[in-house]
CSV table of C-alpha atoms and ligand atoms in Angstrom, one decimal:
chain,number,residue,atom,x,y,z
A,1,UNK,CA,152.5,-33.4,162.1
A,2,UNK,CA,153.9,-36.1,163.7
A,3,UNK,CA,156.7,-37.2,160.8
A,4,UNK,CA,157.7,-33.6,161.3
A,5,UNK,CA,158.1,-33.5,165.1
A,6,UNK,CA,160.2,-36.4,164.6
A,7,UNK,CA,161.9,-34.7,161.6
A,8,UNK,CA,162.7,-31.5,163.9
A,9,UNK,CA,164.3,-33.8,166.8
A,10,UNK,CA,166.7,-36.0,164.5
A,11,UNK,CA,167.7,-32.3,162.5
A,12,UNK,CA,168.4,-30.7,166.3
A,13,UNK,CA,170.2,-34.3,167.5
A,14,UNK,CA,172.2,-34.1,164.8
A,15,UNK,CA,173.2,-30.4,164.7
A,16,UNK,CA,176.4,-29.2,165.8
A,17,UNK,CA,175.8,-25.8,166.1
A,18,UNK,CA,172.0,-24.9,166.7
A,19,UNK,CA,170.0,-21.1,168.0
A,20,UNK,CA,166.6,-20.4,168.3
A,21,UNK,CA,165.3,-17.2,167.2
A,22,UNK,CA,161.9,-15.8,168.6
A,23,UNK,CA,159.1,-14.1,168.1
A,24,UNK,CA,155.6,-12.5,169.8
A,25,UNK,CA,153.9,-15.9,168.9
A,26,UNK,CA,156.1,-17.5,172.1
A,27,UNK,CA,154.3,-15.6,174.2
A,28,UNK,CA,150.8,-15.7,173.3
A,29,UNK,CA,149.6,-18.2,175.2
A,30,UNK,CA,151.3,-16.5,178.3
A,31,UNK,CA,148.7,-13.7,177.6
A,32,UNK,CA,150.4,-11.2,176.0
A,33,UNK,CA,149.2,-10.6,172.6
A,34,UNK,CA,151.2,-11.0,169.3
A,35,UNK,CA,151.4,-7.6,166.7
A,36,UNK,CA,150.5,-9.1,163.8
A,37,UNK,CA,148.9,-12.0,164.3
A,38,UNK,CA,144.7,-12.2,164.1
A,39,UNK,CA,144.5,-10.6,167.6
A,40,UNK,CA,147.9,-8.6,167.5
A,41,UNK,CA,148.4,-4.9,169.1
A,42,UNK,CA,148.9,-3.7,166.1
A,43,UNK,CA,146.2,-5.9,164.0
A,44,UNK,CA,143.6,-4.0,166.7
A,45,UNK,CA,145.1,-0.7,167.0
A,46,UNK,CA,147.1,0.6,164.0
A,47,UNK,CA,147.1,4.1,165.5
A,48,UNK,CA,149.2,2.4,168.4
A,49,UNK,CA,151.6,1.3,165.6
A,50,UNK,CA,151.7,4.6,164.5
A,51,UNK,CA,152.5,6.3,167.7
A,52,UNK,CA,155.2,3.6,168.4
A,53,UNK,CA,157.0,4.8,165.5
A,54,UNK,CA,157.4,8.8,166.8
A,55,UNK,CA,158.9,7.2,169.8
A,56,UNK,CA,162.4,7.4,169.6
A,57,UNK,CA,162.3,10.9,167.7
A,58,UNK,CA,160.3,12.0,170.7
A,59,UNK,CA,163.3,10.5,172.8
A,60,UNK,CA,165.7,11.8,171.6
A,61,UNK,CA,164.1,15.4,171.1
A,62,UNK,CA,163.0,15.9,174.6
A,63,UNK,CA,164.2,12.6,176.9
A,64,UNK,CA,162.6,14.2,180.0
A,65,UNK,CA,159.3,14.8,178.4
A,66,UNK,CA,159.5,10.6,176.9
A,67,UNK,CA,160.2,9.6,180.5
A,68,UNK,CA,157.2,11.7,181.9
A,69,UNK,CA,154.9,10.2,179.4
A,70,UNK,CA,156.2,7.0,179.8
A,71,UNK,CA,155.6,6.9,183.9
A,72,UNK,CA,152.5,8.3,183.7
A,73,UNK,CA,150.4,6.4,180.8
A,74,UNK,CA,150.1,2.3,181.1
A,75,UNK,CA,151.7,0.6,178.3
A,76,UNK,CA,150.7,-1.2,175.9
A,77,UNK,CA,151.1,-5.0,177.3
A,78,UNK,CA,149.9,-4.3,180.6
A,79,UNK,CA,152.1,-5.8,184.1
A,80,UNK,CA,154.9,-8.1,182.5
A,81,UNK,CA,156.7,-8.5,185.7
A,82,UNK,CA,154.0,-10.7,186.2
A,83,UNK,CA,153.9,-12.6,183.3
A,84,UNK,CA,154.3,-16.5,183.1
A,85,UNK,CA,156.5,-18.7,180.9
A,86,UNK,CA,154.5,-21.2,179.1
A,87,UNK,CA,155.3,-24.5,177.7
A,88,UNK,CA,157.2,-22.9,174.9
A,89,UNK,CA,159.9,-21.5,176.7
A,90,UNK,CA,160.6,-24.2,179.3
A,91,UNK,CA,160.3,-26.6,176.2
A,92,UNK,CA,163.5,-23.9,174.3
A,93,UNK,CA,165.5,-23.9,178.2
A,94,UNK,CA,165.0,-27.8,178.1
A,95,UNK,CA,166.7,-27.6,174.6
A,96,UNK,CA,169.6,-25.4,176.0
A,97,UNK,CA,170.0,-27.4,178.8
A,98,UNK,CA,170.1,-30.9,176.8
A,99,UNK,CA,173.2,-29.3,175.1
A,100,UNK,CA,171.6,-28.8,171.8
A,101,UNK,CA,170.7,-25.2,171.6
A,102,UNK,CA,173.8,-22.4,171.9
A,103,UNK,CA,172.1,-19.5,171.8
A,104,UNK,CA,168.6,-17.9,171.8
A,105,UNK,CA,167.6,-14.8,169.9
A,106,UNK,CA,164.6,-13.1,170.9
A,107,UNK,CA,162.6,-10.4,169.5
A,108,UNK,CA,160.6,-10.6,172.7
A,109,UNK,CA,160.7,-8.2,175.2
A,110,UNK,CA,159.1,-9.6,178.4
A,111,UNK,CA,161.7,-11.6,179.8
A,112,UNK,CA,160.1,-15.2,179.4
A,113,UNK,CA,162.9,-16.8,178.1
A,114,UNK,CA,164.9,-16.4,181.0
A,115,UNK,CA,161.6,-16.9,183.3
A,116,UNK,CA,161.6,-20.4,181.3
A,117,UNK,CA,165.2,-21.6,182.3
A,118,UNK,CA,167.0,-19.6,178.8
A,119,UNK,CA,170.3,-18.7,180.5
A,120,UNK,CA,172.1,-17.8,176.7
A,121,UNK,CA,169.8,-15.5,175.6
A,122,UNK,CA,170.0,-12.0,173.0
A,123,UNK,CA,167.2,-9.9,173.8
A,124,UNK,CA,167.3,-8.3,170.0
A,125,UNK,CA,164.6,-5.4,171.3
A,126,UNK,CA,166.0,-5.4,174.9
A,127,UNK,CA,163.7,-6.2,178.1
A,128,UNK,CA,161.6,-4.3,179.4
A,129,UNK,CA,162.0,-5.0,182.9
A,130,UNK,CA,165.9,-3.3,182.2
A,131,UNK,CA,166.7,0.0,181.9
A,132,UNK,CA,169.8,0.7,179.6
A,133,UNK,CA,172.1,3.6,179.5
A,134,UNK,CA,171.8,4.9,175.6
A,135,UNK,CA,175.8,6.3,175.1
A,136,UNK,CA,178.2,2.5,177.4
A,137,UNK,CA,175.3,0.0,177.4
A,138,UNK,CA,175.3,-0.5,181.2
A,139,UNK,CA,172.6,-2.1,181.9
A,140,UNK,CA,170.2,-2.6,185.2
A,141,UNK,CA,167.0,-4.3,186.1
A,142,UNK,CA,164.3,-1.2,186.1
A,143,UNK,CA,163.6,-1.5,190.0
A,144,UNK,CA,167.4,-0.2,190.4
A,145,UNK,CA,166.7,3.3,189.5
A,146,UNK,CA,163.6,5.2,191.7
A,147,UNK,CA,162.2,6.6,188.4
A,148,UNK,CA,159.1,7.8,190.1
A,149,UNK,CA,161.6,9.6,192.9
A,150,UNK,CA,163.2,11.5,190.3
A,151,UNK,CA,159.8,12.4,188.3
A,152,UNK,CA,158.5,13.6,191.6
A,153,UNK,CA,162.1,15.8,192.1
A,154,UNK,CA,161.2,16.7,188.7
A,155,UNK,CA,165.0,14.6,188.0
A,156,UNK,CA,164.6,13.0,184.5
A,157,UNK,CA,165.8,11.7,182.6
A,158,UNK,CA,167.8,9.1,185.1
A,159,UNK,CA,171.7,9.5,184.0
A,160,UNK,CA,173.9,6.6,183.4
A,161,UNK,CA,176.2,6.8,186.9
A,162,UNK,CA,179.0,5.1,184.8
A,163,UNK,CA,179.3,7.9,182.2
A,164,UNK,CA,177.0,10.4,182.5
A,165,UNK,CA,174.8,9.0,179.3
A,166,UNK,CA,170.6,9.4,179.6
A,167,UNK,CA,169.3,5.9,180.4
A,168,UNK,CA,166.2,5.2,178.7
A,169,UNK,CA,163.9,1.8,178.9
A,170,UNK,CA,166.3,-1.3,177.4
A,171,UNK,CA,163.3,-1.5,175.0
A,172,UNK,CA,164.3,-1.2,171.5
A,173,UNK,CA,162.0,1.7,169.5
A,174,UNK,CA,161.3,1.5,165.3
A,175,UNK,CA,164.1,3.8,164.3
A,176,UNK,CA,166.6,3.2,167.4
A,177,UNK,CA,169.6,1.2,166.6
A,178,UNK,CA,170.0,-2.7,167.8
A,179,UNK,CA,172.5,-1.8,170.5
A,180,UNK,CA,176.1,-3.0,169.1
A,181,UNK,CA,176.6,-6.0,171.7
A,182,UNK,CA,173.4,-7.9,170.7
A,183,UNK,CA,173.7,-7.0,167.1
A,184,UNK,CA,177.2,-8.1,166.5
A,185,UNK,CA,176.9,-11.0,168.8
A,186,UNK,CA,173.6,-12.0,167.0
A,187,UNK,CA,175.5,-11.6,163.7
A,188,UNK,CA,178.0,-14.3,164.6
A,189,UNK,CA,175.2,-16.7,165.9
A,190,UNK,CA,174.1,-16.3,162.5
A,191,UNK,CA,177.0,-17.0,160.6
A,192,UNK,CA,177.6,-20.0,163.4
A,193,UNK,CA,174.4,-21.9,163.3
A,194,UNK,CA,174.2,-25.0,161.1
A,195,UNK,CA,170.6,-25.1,162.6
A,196,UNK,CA,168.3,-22.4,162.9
A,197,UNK,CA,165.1,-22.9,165.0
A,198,UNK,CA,162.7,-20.0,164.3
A,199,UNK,CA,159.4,-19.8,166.8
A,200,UNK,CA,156.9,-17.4,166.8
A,201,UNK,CA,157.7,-14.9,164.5
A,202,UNK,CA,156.3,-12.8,161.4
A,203,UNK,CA,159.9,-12.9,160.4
A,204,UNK,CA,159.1,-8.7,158.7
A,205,UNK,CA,160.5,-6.6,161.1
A,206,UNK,CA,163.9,-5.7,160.4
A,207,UNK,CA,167.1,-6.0,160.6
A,208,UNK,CA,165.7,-9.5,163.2
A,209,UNK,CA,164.3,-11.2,159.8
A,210,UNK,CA,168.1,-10.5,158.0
A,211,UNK,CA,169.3,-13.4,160.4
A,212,UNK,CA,167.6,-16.2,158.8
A,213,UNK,CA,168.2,-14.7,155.4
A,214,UNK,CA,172.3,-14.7,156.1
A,215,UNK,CA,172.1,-17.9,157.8
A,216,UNK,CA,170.4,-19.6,154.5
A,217,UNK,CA,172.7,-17.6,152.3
A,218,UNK,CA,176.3,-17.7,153.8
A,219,UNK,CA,177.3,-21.1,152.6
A,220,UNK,CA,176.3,-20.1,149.0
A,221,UNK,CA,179.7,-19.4,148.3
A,222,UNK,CA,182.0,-22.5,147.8
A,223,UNK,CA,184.1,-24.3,150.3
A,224,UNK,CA,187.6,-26.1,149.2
A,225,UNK,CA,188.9,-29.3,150.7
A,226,UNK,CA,191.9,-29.5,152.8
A,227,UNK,CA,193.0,-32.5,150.1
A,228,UNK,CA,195.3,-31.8,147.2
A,229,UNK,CA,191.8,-32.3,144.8
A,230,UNK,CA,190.8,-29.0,145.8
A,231,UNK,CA,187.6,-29.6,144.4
A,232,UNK,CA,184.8,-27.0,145.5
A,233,UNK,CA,182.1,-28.4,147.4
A,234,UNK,CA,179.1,-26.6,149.3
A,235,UNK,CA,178.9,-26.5,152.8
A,236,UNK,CA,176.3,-28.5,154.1
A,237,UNK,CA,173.5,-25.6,154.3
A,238,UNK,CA,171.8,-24.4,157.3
A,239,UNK,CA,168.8,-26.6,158.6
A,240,UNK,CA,166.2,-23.6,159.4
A,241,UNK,CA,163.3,-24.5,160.5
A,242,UNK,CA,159.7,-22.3,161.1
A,243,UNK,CA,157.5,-23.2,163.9
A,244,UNK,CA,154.7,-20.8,163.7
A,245,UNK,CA,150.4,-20.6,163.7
A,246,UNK,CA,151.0,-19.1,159.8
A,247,UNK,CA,153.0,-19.1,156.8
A,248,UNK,CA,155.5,-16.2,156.7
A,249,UNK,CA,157.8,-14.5,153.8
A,250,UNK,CA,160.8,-17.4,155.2
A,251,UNK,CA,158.4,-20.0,154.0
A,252,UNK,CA,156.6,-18.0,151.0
A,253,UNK,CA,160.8,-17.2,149.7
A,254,UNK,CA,161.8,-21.0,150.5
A,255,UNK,CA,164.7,-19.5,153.6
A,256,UNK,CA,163.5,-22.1,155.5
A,257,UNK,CA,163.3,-25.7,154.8
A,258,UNK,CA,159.9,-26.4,156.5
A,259,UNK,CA,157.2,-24.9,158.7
A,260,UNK,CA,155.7,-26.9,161.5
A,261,UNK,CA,152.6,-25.0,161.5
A,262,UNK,CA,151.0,-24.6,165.0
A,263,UNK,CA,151.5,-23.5,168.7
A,264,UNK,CA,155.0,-22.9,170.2
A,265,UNK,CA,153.4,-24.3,173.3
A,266,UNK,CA,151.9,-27.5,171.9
A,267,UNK,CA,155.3,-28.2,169.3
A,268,UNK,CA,157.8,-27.3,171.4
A,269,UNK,CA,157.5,-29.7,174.1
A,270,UNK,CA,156.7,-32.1,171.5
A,271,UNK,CA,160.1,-31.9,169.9
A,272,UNK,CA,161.8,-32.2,173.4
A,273,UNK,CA,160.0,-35.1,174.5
A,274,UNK,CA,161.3,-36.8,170.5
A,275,UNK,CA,164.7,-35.4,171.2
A,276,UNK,CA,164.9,-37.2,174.6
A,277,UNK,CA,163.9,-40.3,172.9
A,278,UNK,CA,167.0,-39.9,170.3
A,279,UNK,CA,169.6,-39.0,172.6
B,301,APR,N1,152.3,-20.3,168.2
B,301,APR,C1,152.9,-20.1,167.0
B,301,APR,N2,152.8,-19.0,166.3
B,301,APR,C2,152.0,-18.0,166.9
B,301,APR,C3,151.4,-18.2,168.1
B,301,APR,C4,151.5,-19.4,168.8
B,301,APR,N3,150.9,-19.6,170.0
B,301,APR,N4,150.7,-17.0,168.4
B,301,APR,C5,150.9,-16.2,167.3
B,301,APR,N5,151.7,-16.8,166.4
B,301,APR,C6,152.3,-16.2,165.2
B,301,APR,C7,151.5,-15.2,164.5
B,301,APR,O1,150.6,-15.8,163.6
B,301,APR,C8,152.5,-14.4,163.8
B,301,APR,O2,152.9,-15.0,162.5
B,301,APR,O3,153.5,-15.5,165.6
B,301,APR,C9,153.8,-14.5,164.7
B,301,APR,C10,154.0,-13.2,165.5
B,301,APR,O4,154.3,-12.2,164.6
B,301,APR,P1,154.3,-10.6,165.1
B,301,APR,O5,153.0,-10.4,165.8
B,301,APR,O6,154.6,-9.8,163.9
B,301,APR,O7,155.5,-10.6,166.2
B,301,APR,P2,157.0,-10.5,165.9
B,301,APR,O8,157.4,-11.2,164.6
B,301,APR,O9,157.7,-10.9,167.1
B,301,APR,O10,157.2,-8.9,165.6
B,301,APR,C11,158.5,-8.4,165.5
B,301,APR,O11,157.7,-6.2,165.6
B,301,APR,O12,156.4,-4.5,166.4
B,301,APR,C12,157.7,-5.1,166.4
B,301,APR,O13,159.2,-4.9,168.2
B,301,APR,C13,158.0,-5.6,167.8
B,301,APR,O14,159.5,-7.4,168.3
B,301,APR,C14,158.4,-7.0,167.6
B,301,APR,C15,158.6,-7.1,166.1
């Protein structure tokens, strides 16, 4: 374990361009169970699965009916407002804030990252302490909008004040598009890294799991010198790198070059304190 903490810290020293991307496993030893994982919200309760699936159908069928259910039933992770970042996340802000990491891509939806000091952060599945307007993409924190005032006027769904849109949860449902700013911003990231830094995840949800996939795959093509020899030479290739408690399909199809298997919270701060050494 050690040679490849050490490994990790002199690949993130030497990047020039480095993201993390993240998964349920961050949080998990904040308290809020995984999906997939041996204790996951799905692993326990497939029928929850299958309900989360109908969601956005149900949405956009009857919006005031979603918003009715969805202020009168308790969801499925309990109070996240609450929630605490753990040594995972301070150990990724400590990476952004030694200049090392650009950008942080998170599946995540309980706002930990920036709880843990993340200040360039995607949230890929949006937050669910937001509220987003479905048609411009305004987006406010959820205690903006007196949701249970307008159930109780019998008012929903809330409407989007800057273009009349219906504002729904900034949680992304199976089924509802990535909205375009994260996706397309995401994209580049992708196409920027020459480090990838993957935490947490199952890496099978998609399109999330396309990112390492076109990060291993875009310098497959061939890159010509600015000399008159114009002889083709690869691009260096990505550095990707799994820190996860399992295996996943990244390792099993060889996307990334090695898994630190493990704890988020016990690697991560790990890695920092080897990178502090190295700088
Ligand atoms: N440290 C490292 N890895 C962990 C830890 C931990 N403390 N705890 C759990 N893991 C691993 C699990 O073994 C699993 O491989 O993290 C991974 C979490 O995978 P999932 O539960 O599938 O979560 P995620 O990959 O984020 O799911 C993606 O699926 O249901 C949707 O929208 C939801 O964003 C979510 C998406």
């Amino acid at each position: 374990m050690e040679n490849m903490i050490k490994r990790a810290a002199h690949d993130l020293v030497n990047s020039r361009y480095a993201v993390a991307l993240t998964g349920a496993g961050m949080s998990t030893e904040s308290g809020i169970p995984d999906f997939r994982g041996p204790s996951g919200v799905w692993t326990k309760n497939p029928d929850a699965e299958r309900k989360a699936y109908r969601s956005y159908e149900f949405f956009l069928e009857n919006p005031k009916g979603w918003w009715e259910e969805r202020l009168t039933t308790t969801t499925i992770f309990g109070d996240l407002a609450s929630a605490q970042p753990n040594a995972g996340h301070i150990a990724i802000g400590n990476l952004e804030k030694a200049g090392i990491l650009k950008t942080v891509m998170t599946q995540n939806i309980d706002g930990l990252h920036e709880k843990g000091g993340t200040r360039n952060l995607l949230e890929y599945h949006g937050c669910a302490l937001k509220l987003r307007c479905t048609s411009c993409l305004s987006r406010w924190a959820r205690e903006a909008i007196d949701l249970e005032g307008l159930r109780k006027e019998n008012r929903l769904p809330p409407i989007c004040s800057n273009c009349g849109g219906i504002i729904k949860t900034d949680t992304v449902a199976f089924g509802e598009p990535i909205p375009e700013d994260v996706a397309e911003k995401s994209l580049e990231e992708a196409h920027k890294c020459d480090l990838m830094l993957i935490c947490g995840t199952s890496a099978v949800v998609y399109p999330f799991a396309n990112l390492p996939r076109i990060a291993r795959h875009k310098n497959s093509g061939l890159l010509y010198r600015s000399d008159t020899s114009r002889q083709p030479q690869k691009s260096p290739d990505t550095v990707i790198i799994e820190i996860n408690a399992e295996p996943t399909p990244l390792t099993a199809e060889g996307i990334s070059n090695y898994l630190i298997q493990g704890k988020t919270g016990e690697i991560l701060p790990m890695i920092v304190e080897e990178v502090k050494r190295l700088q």
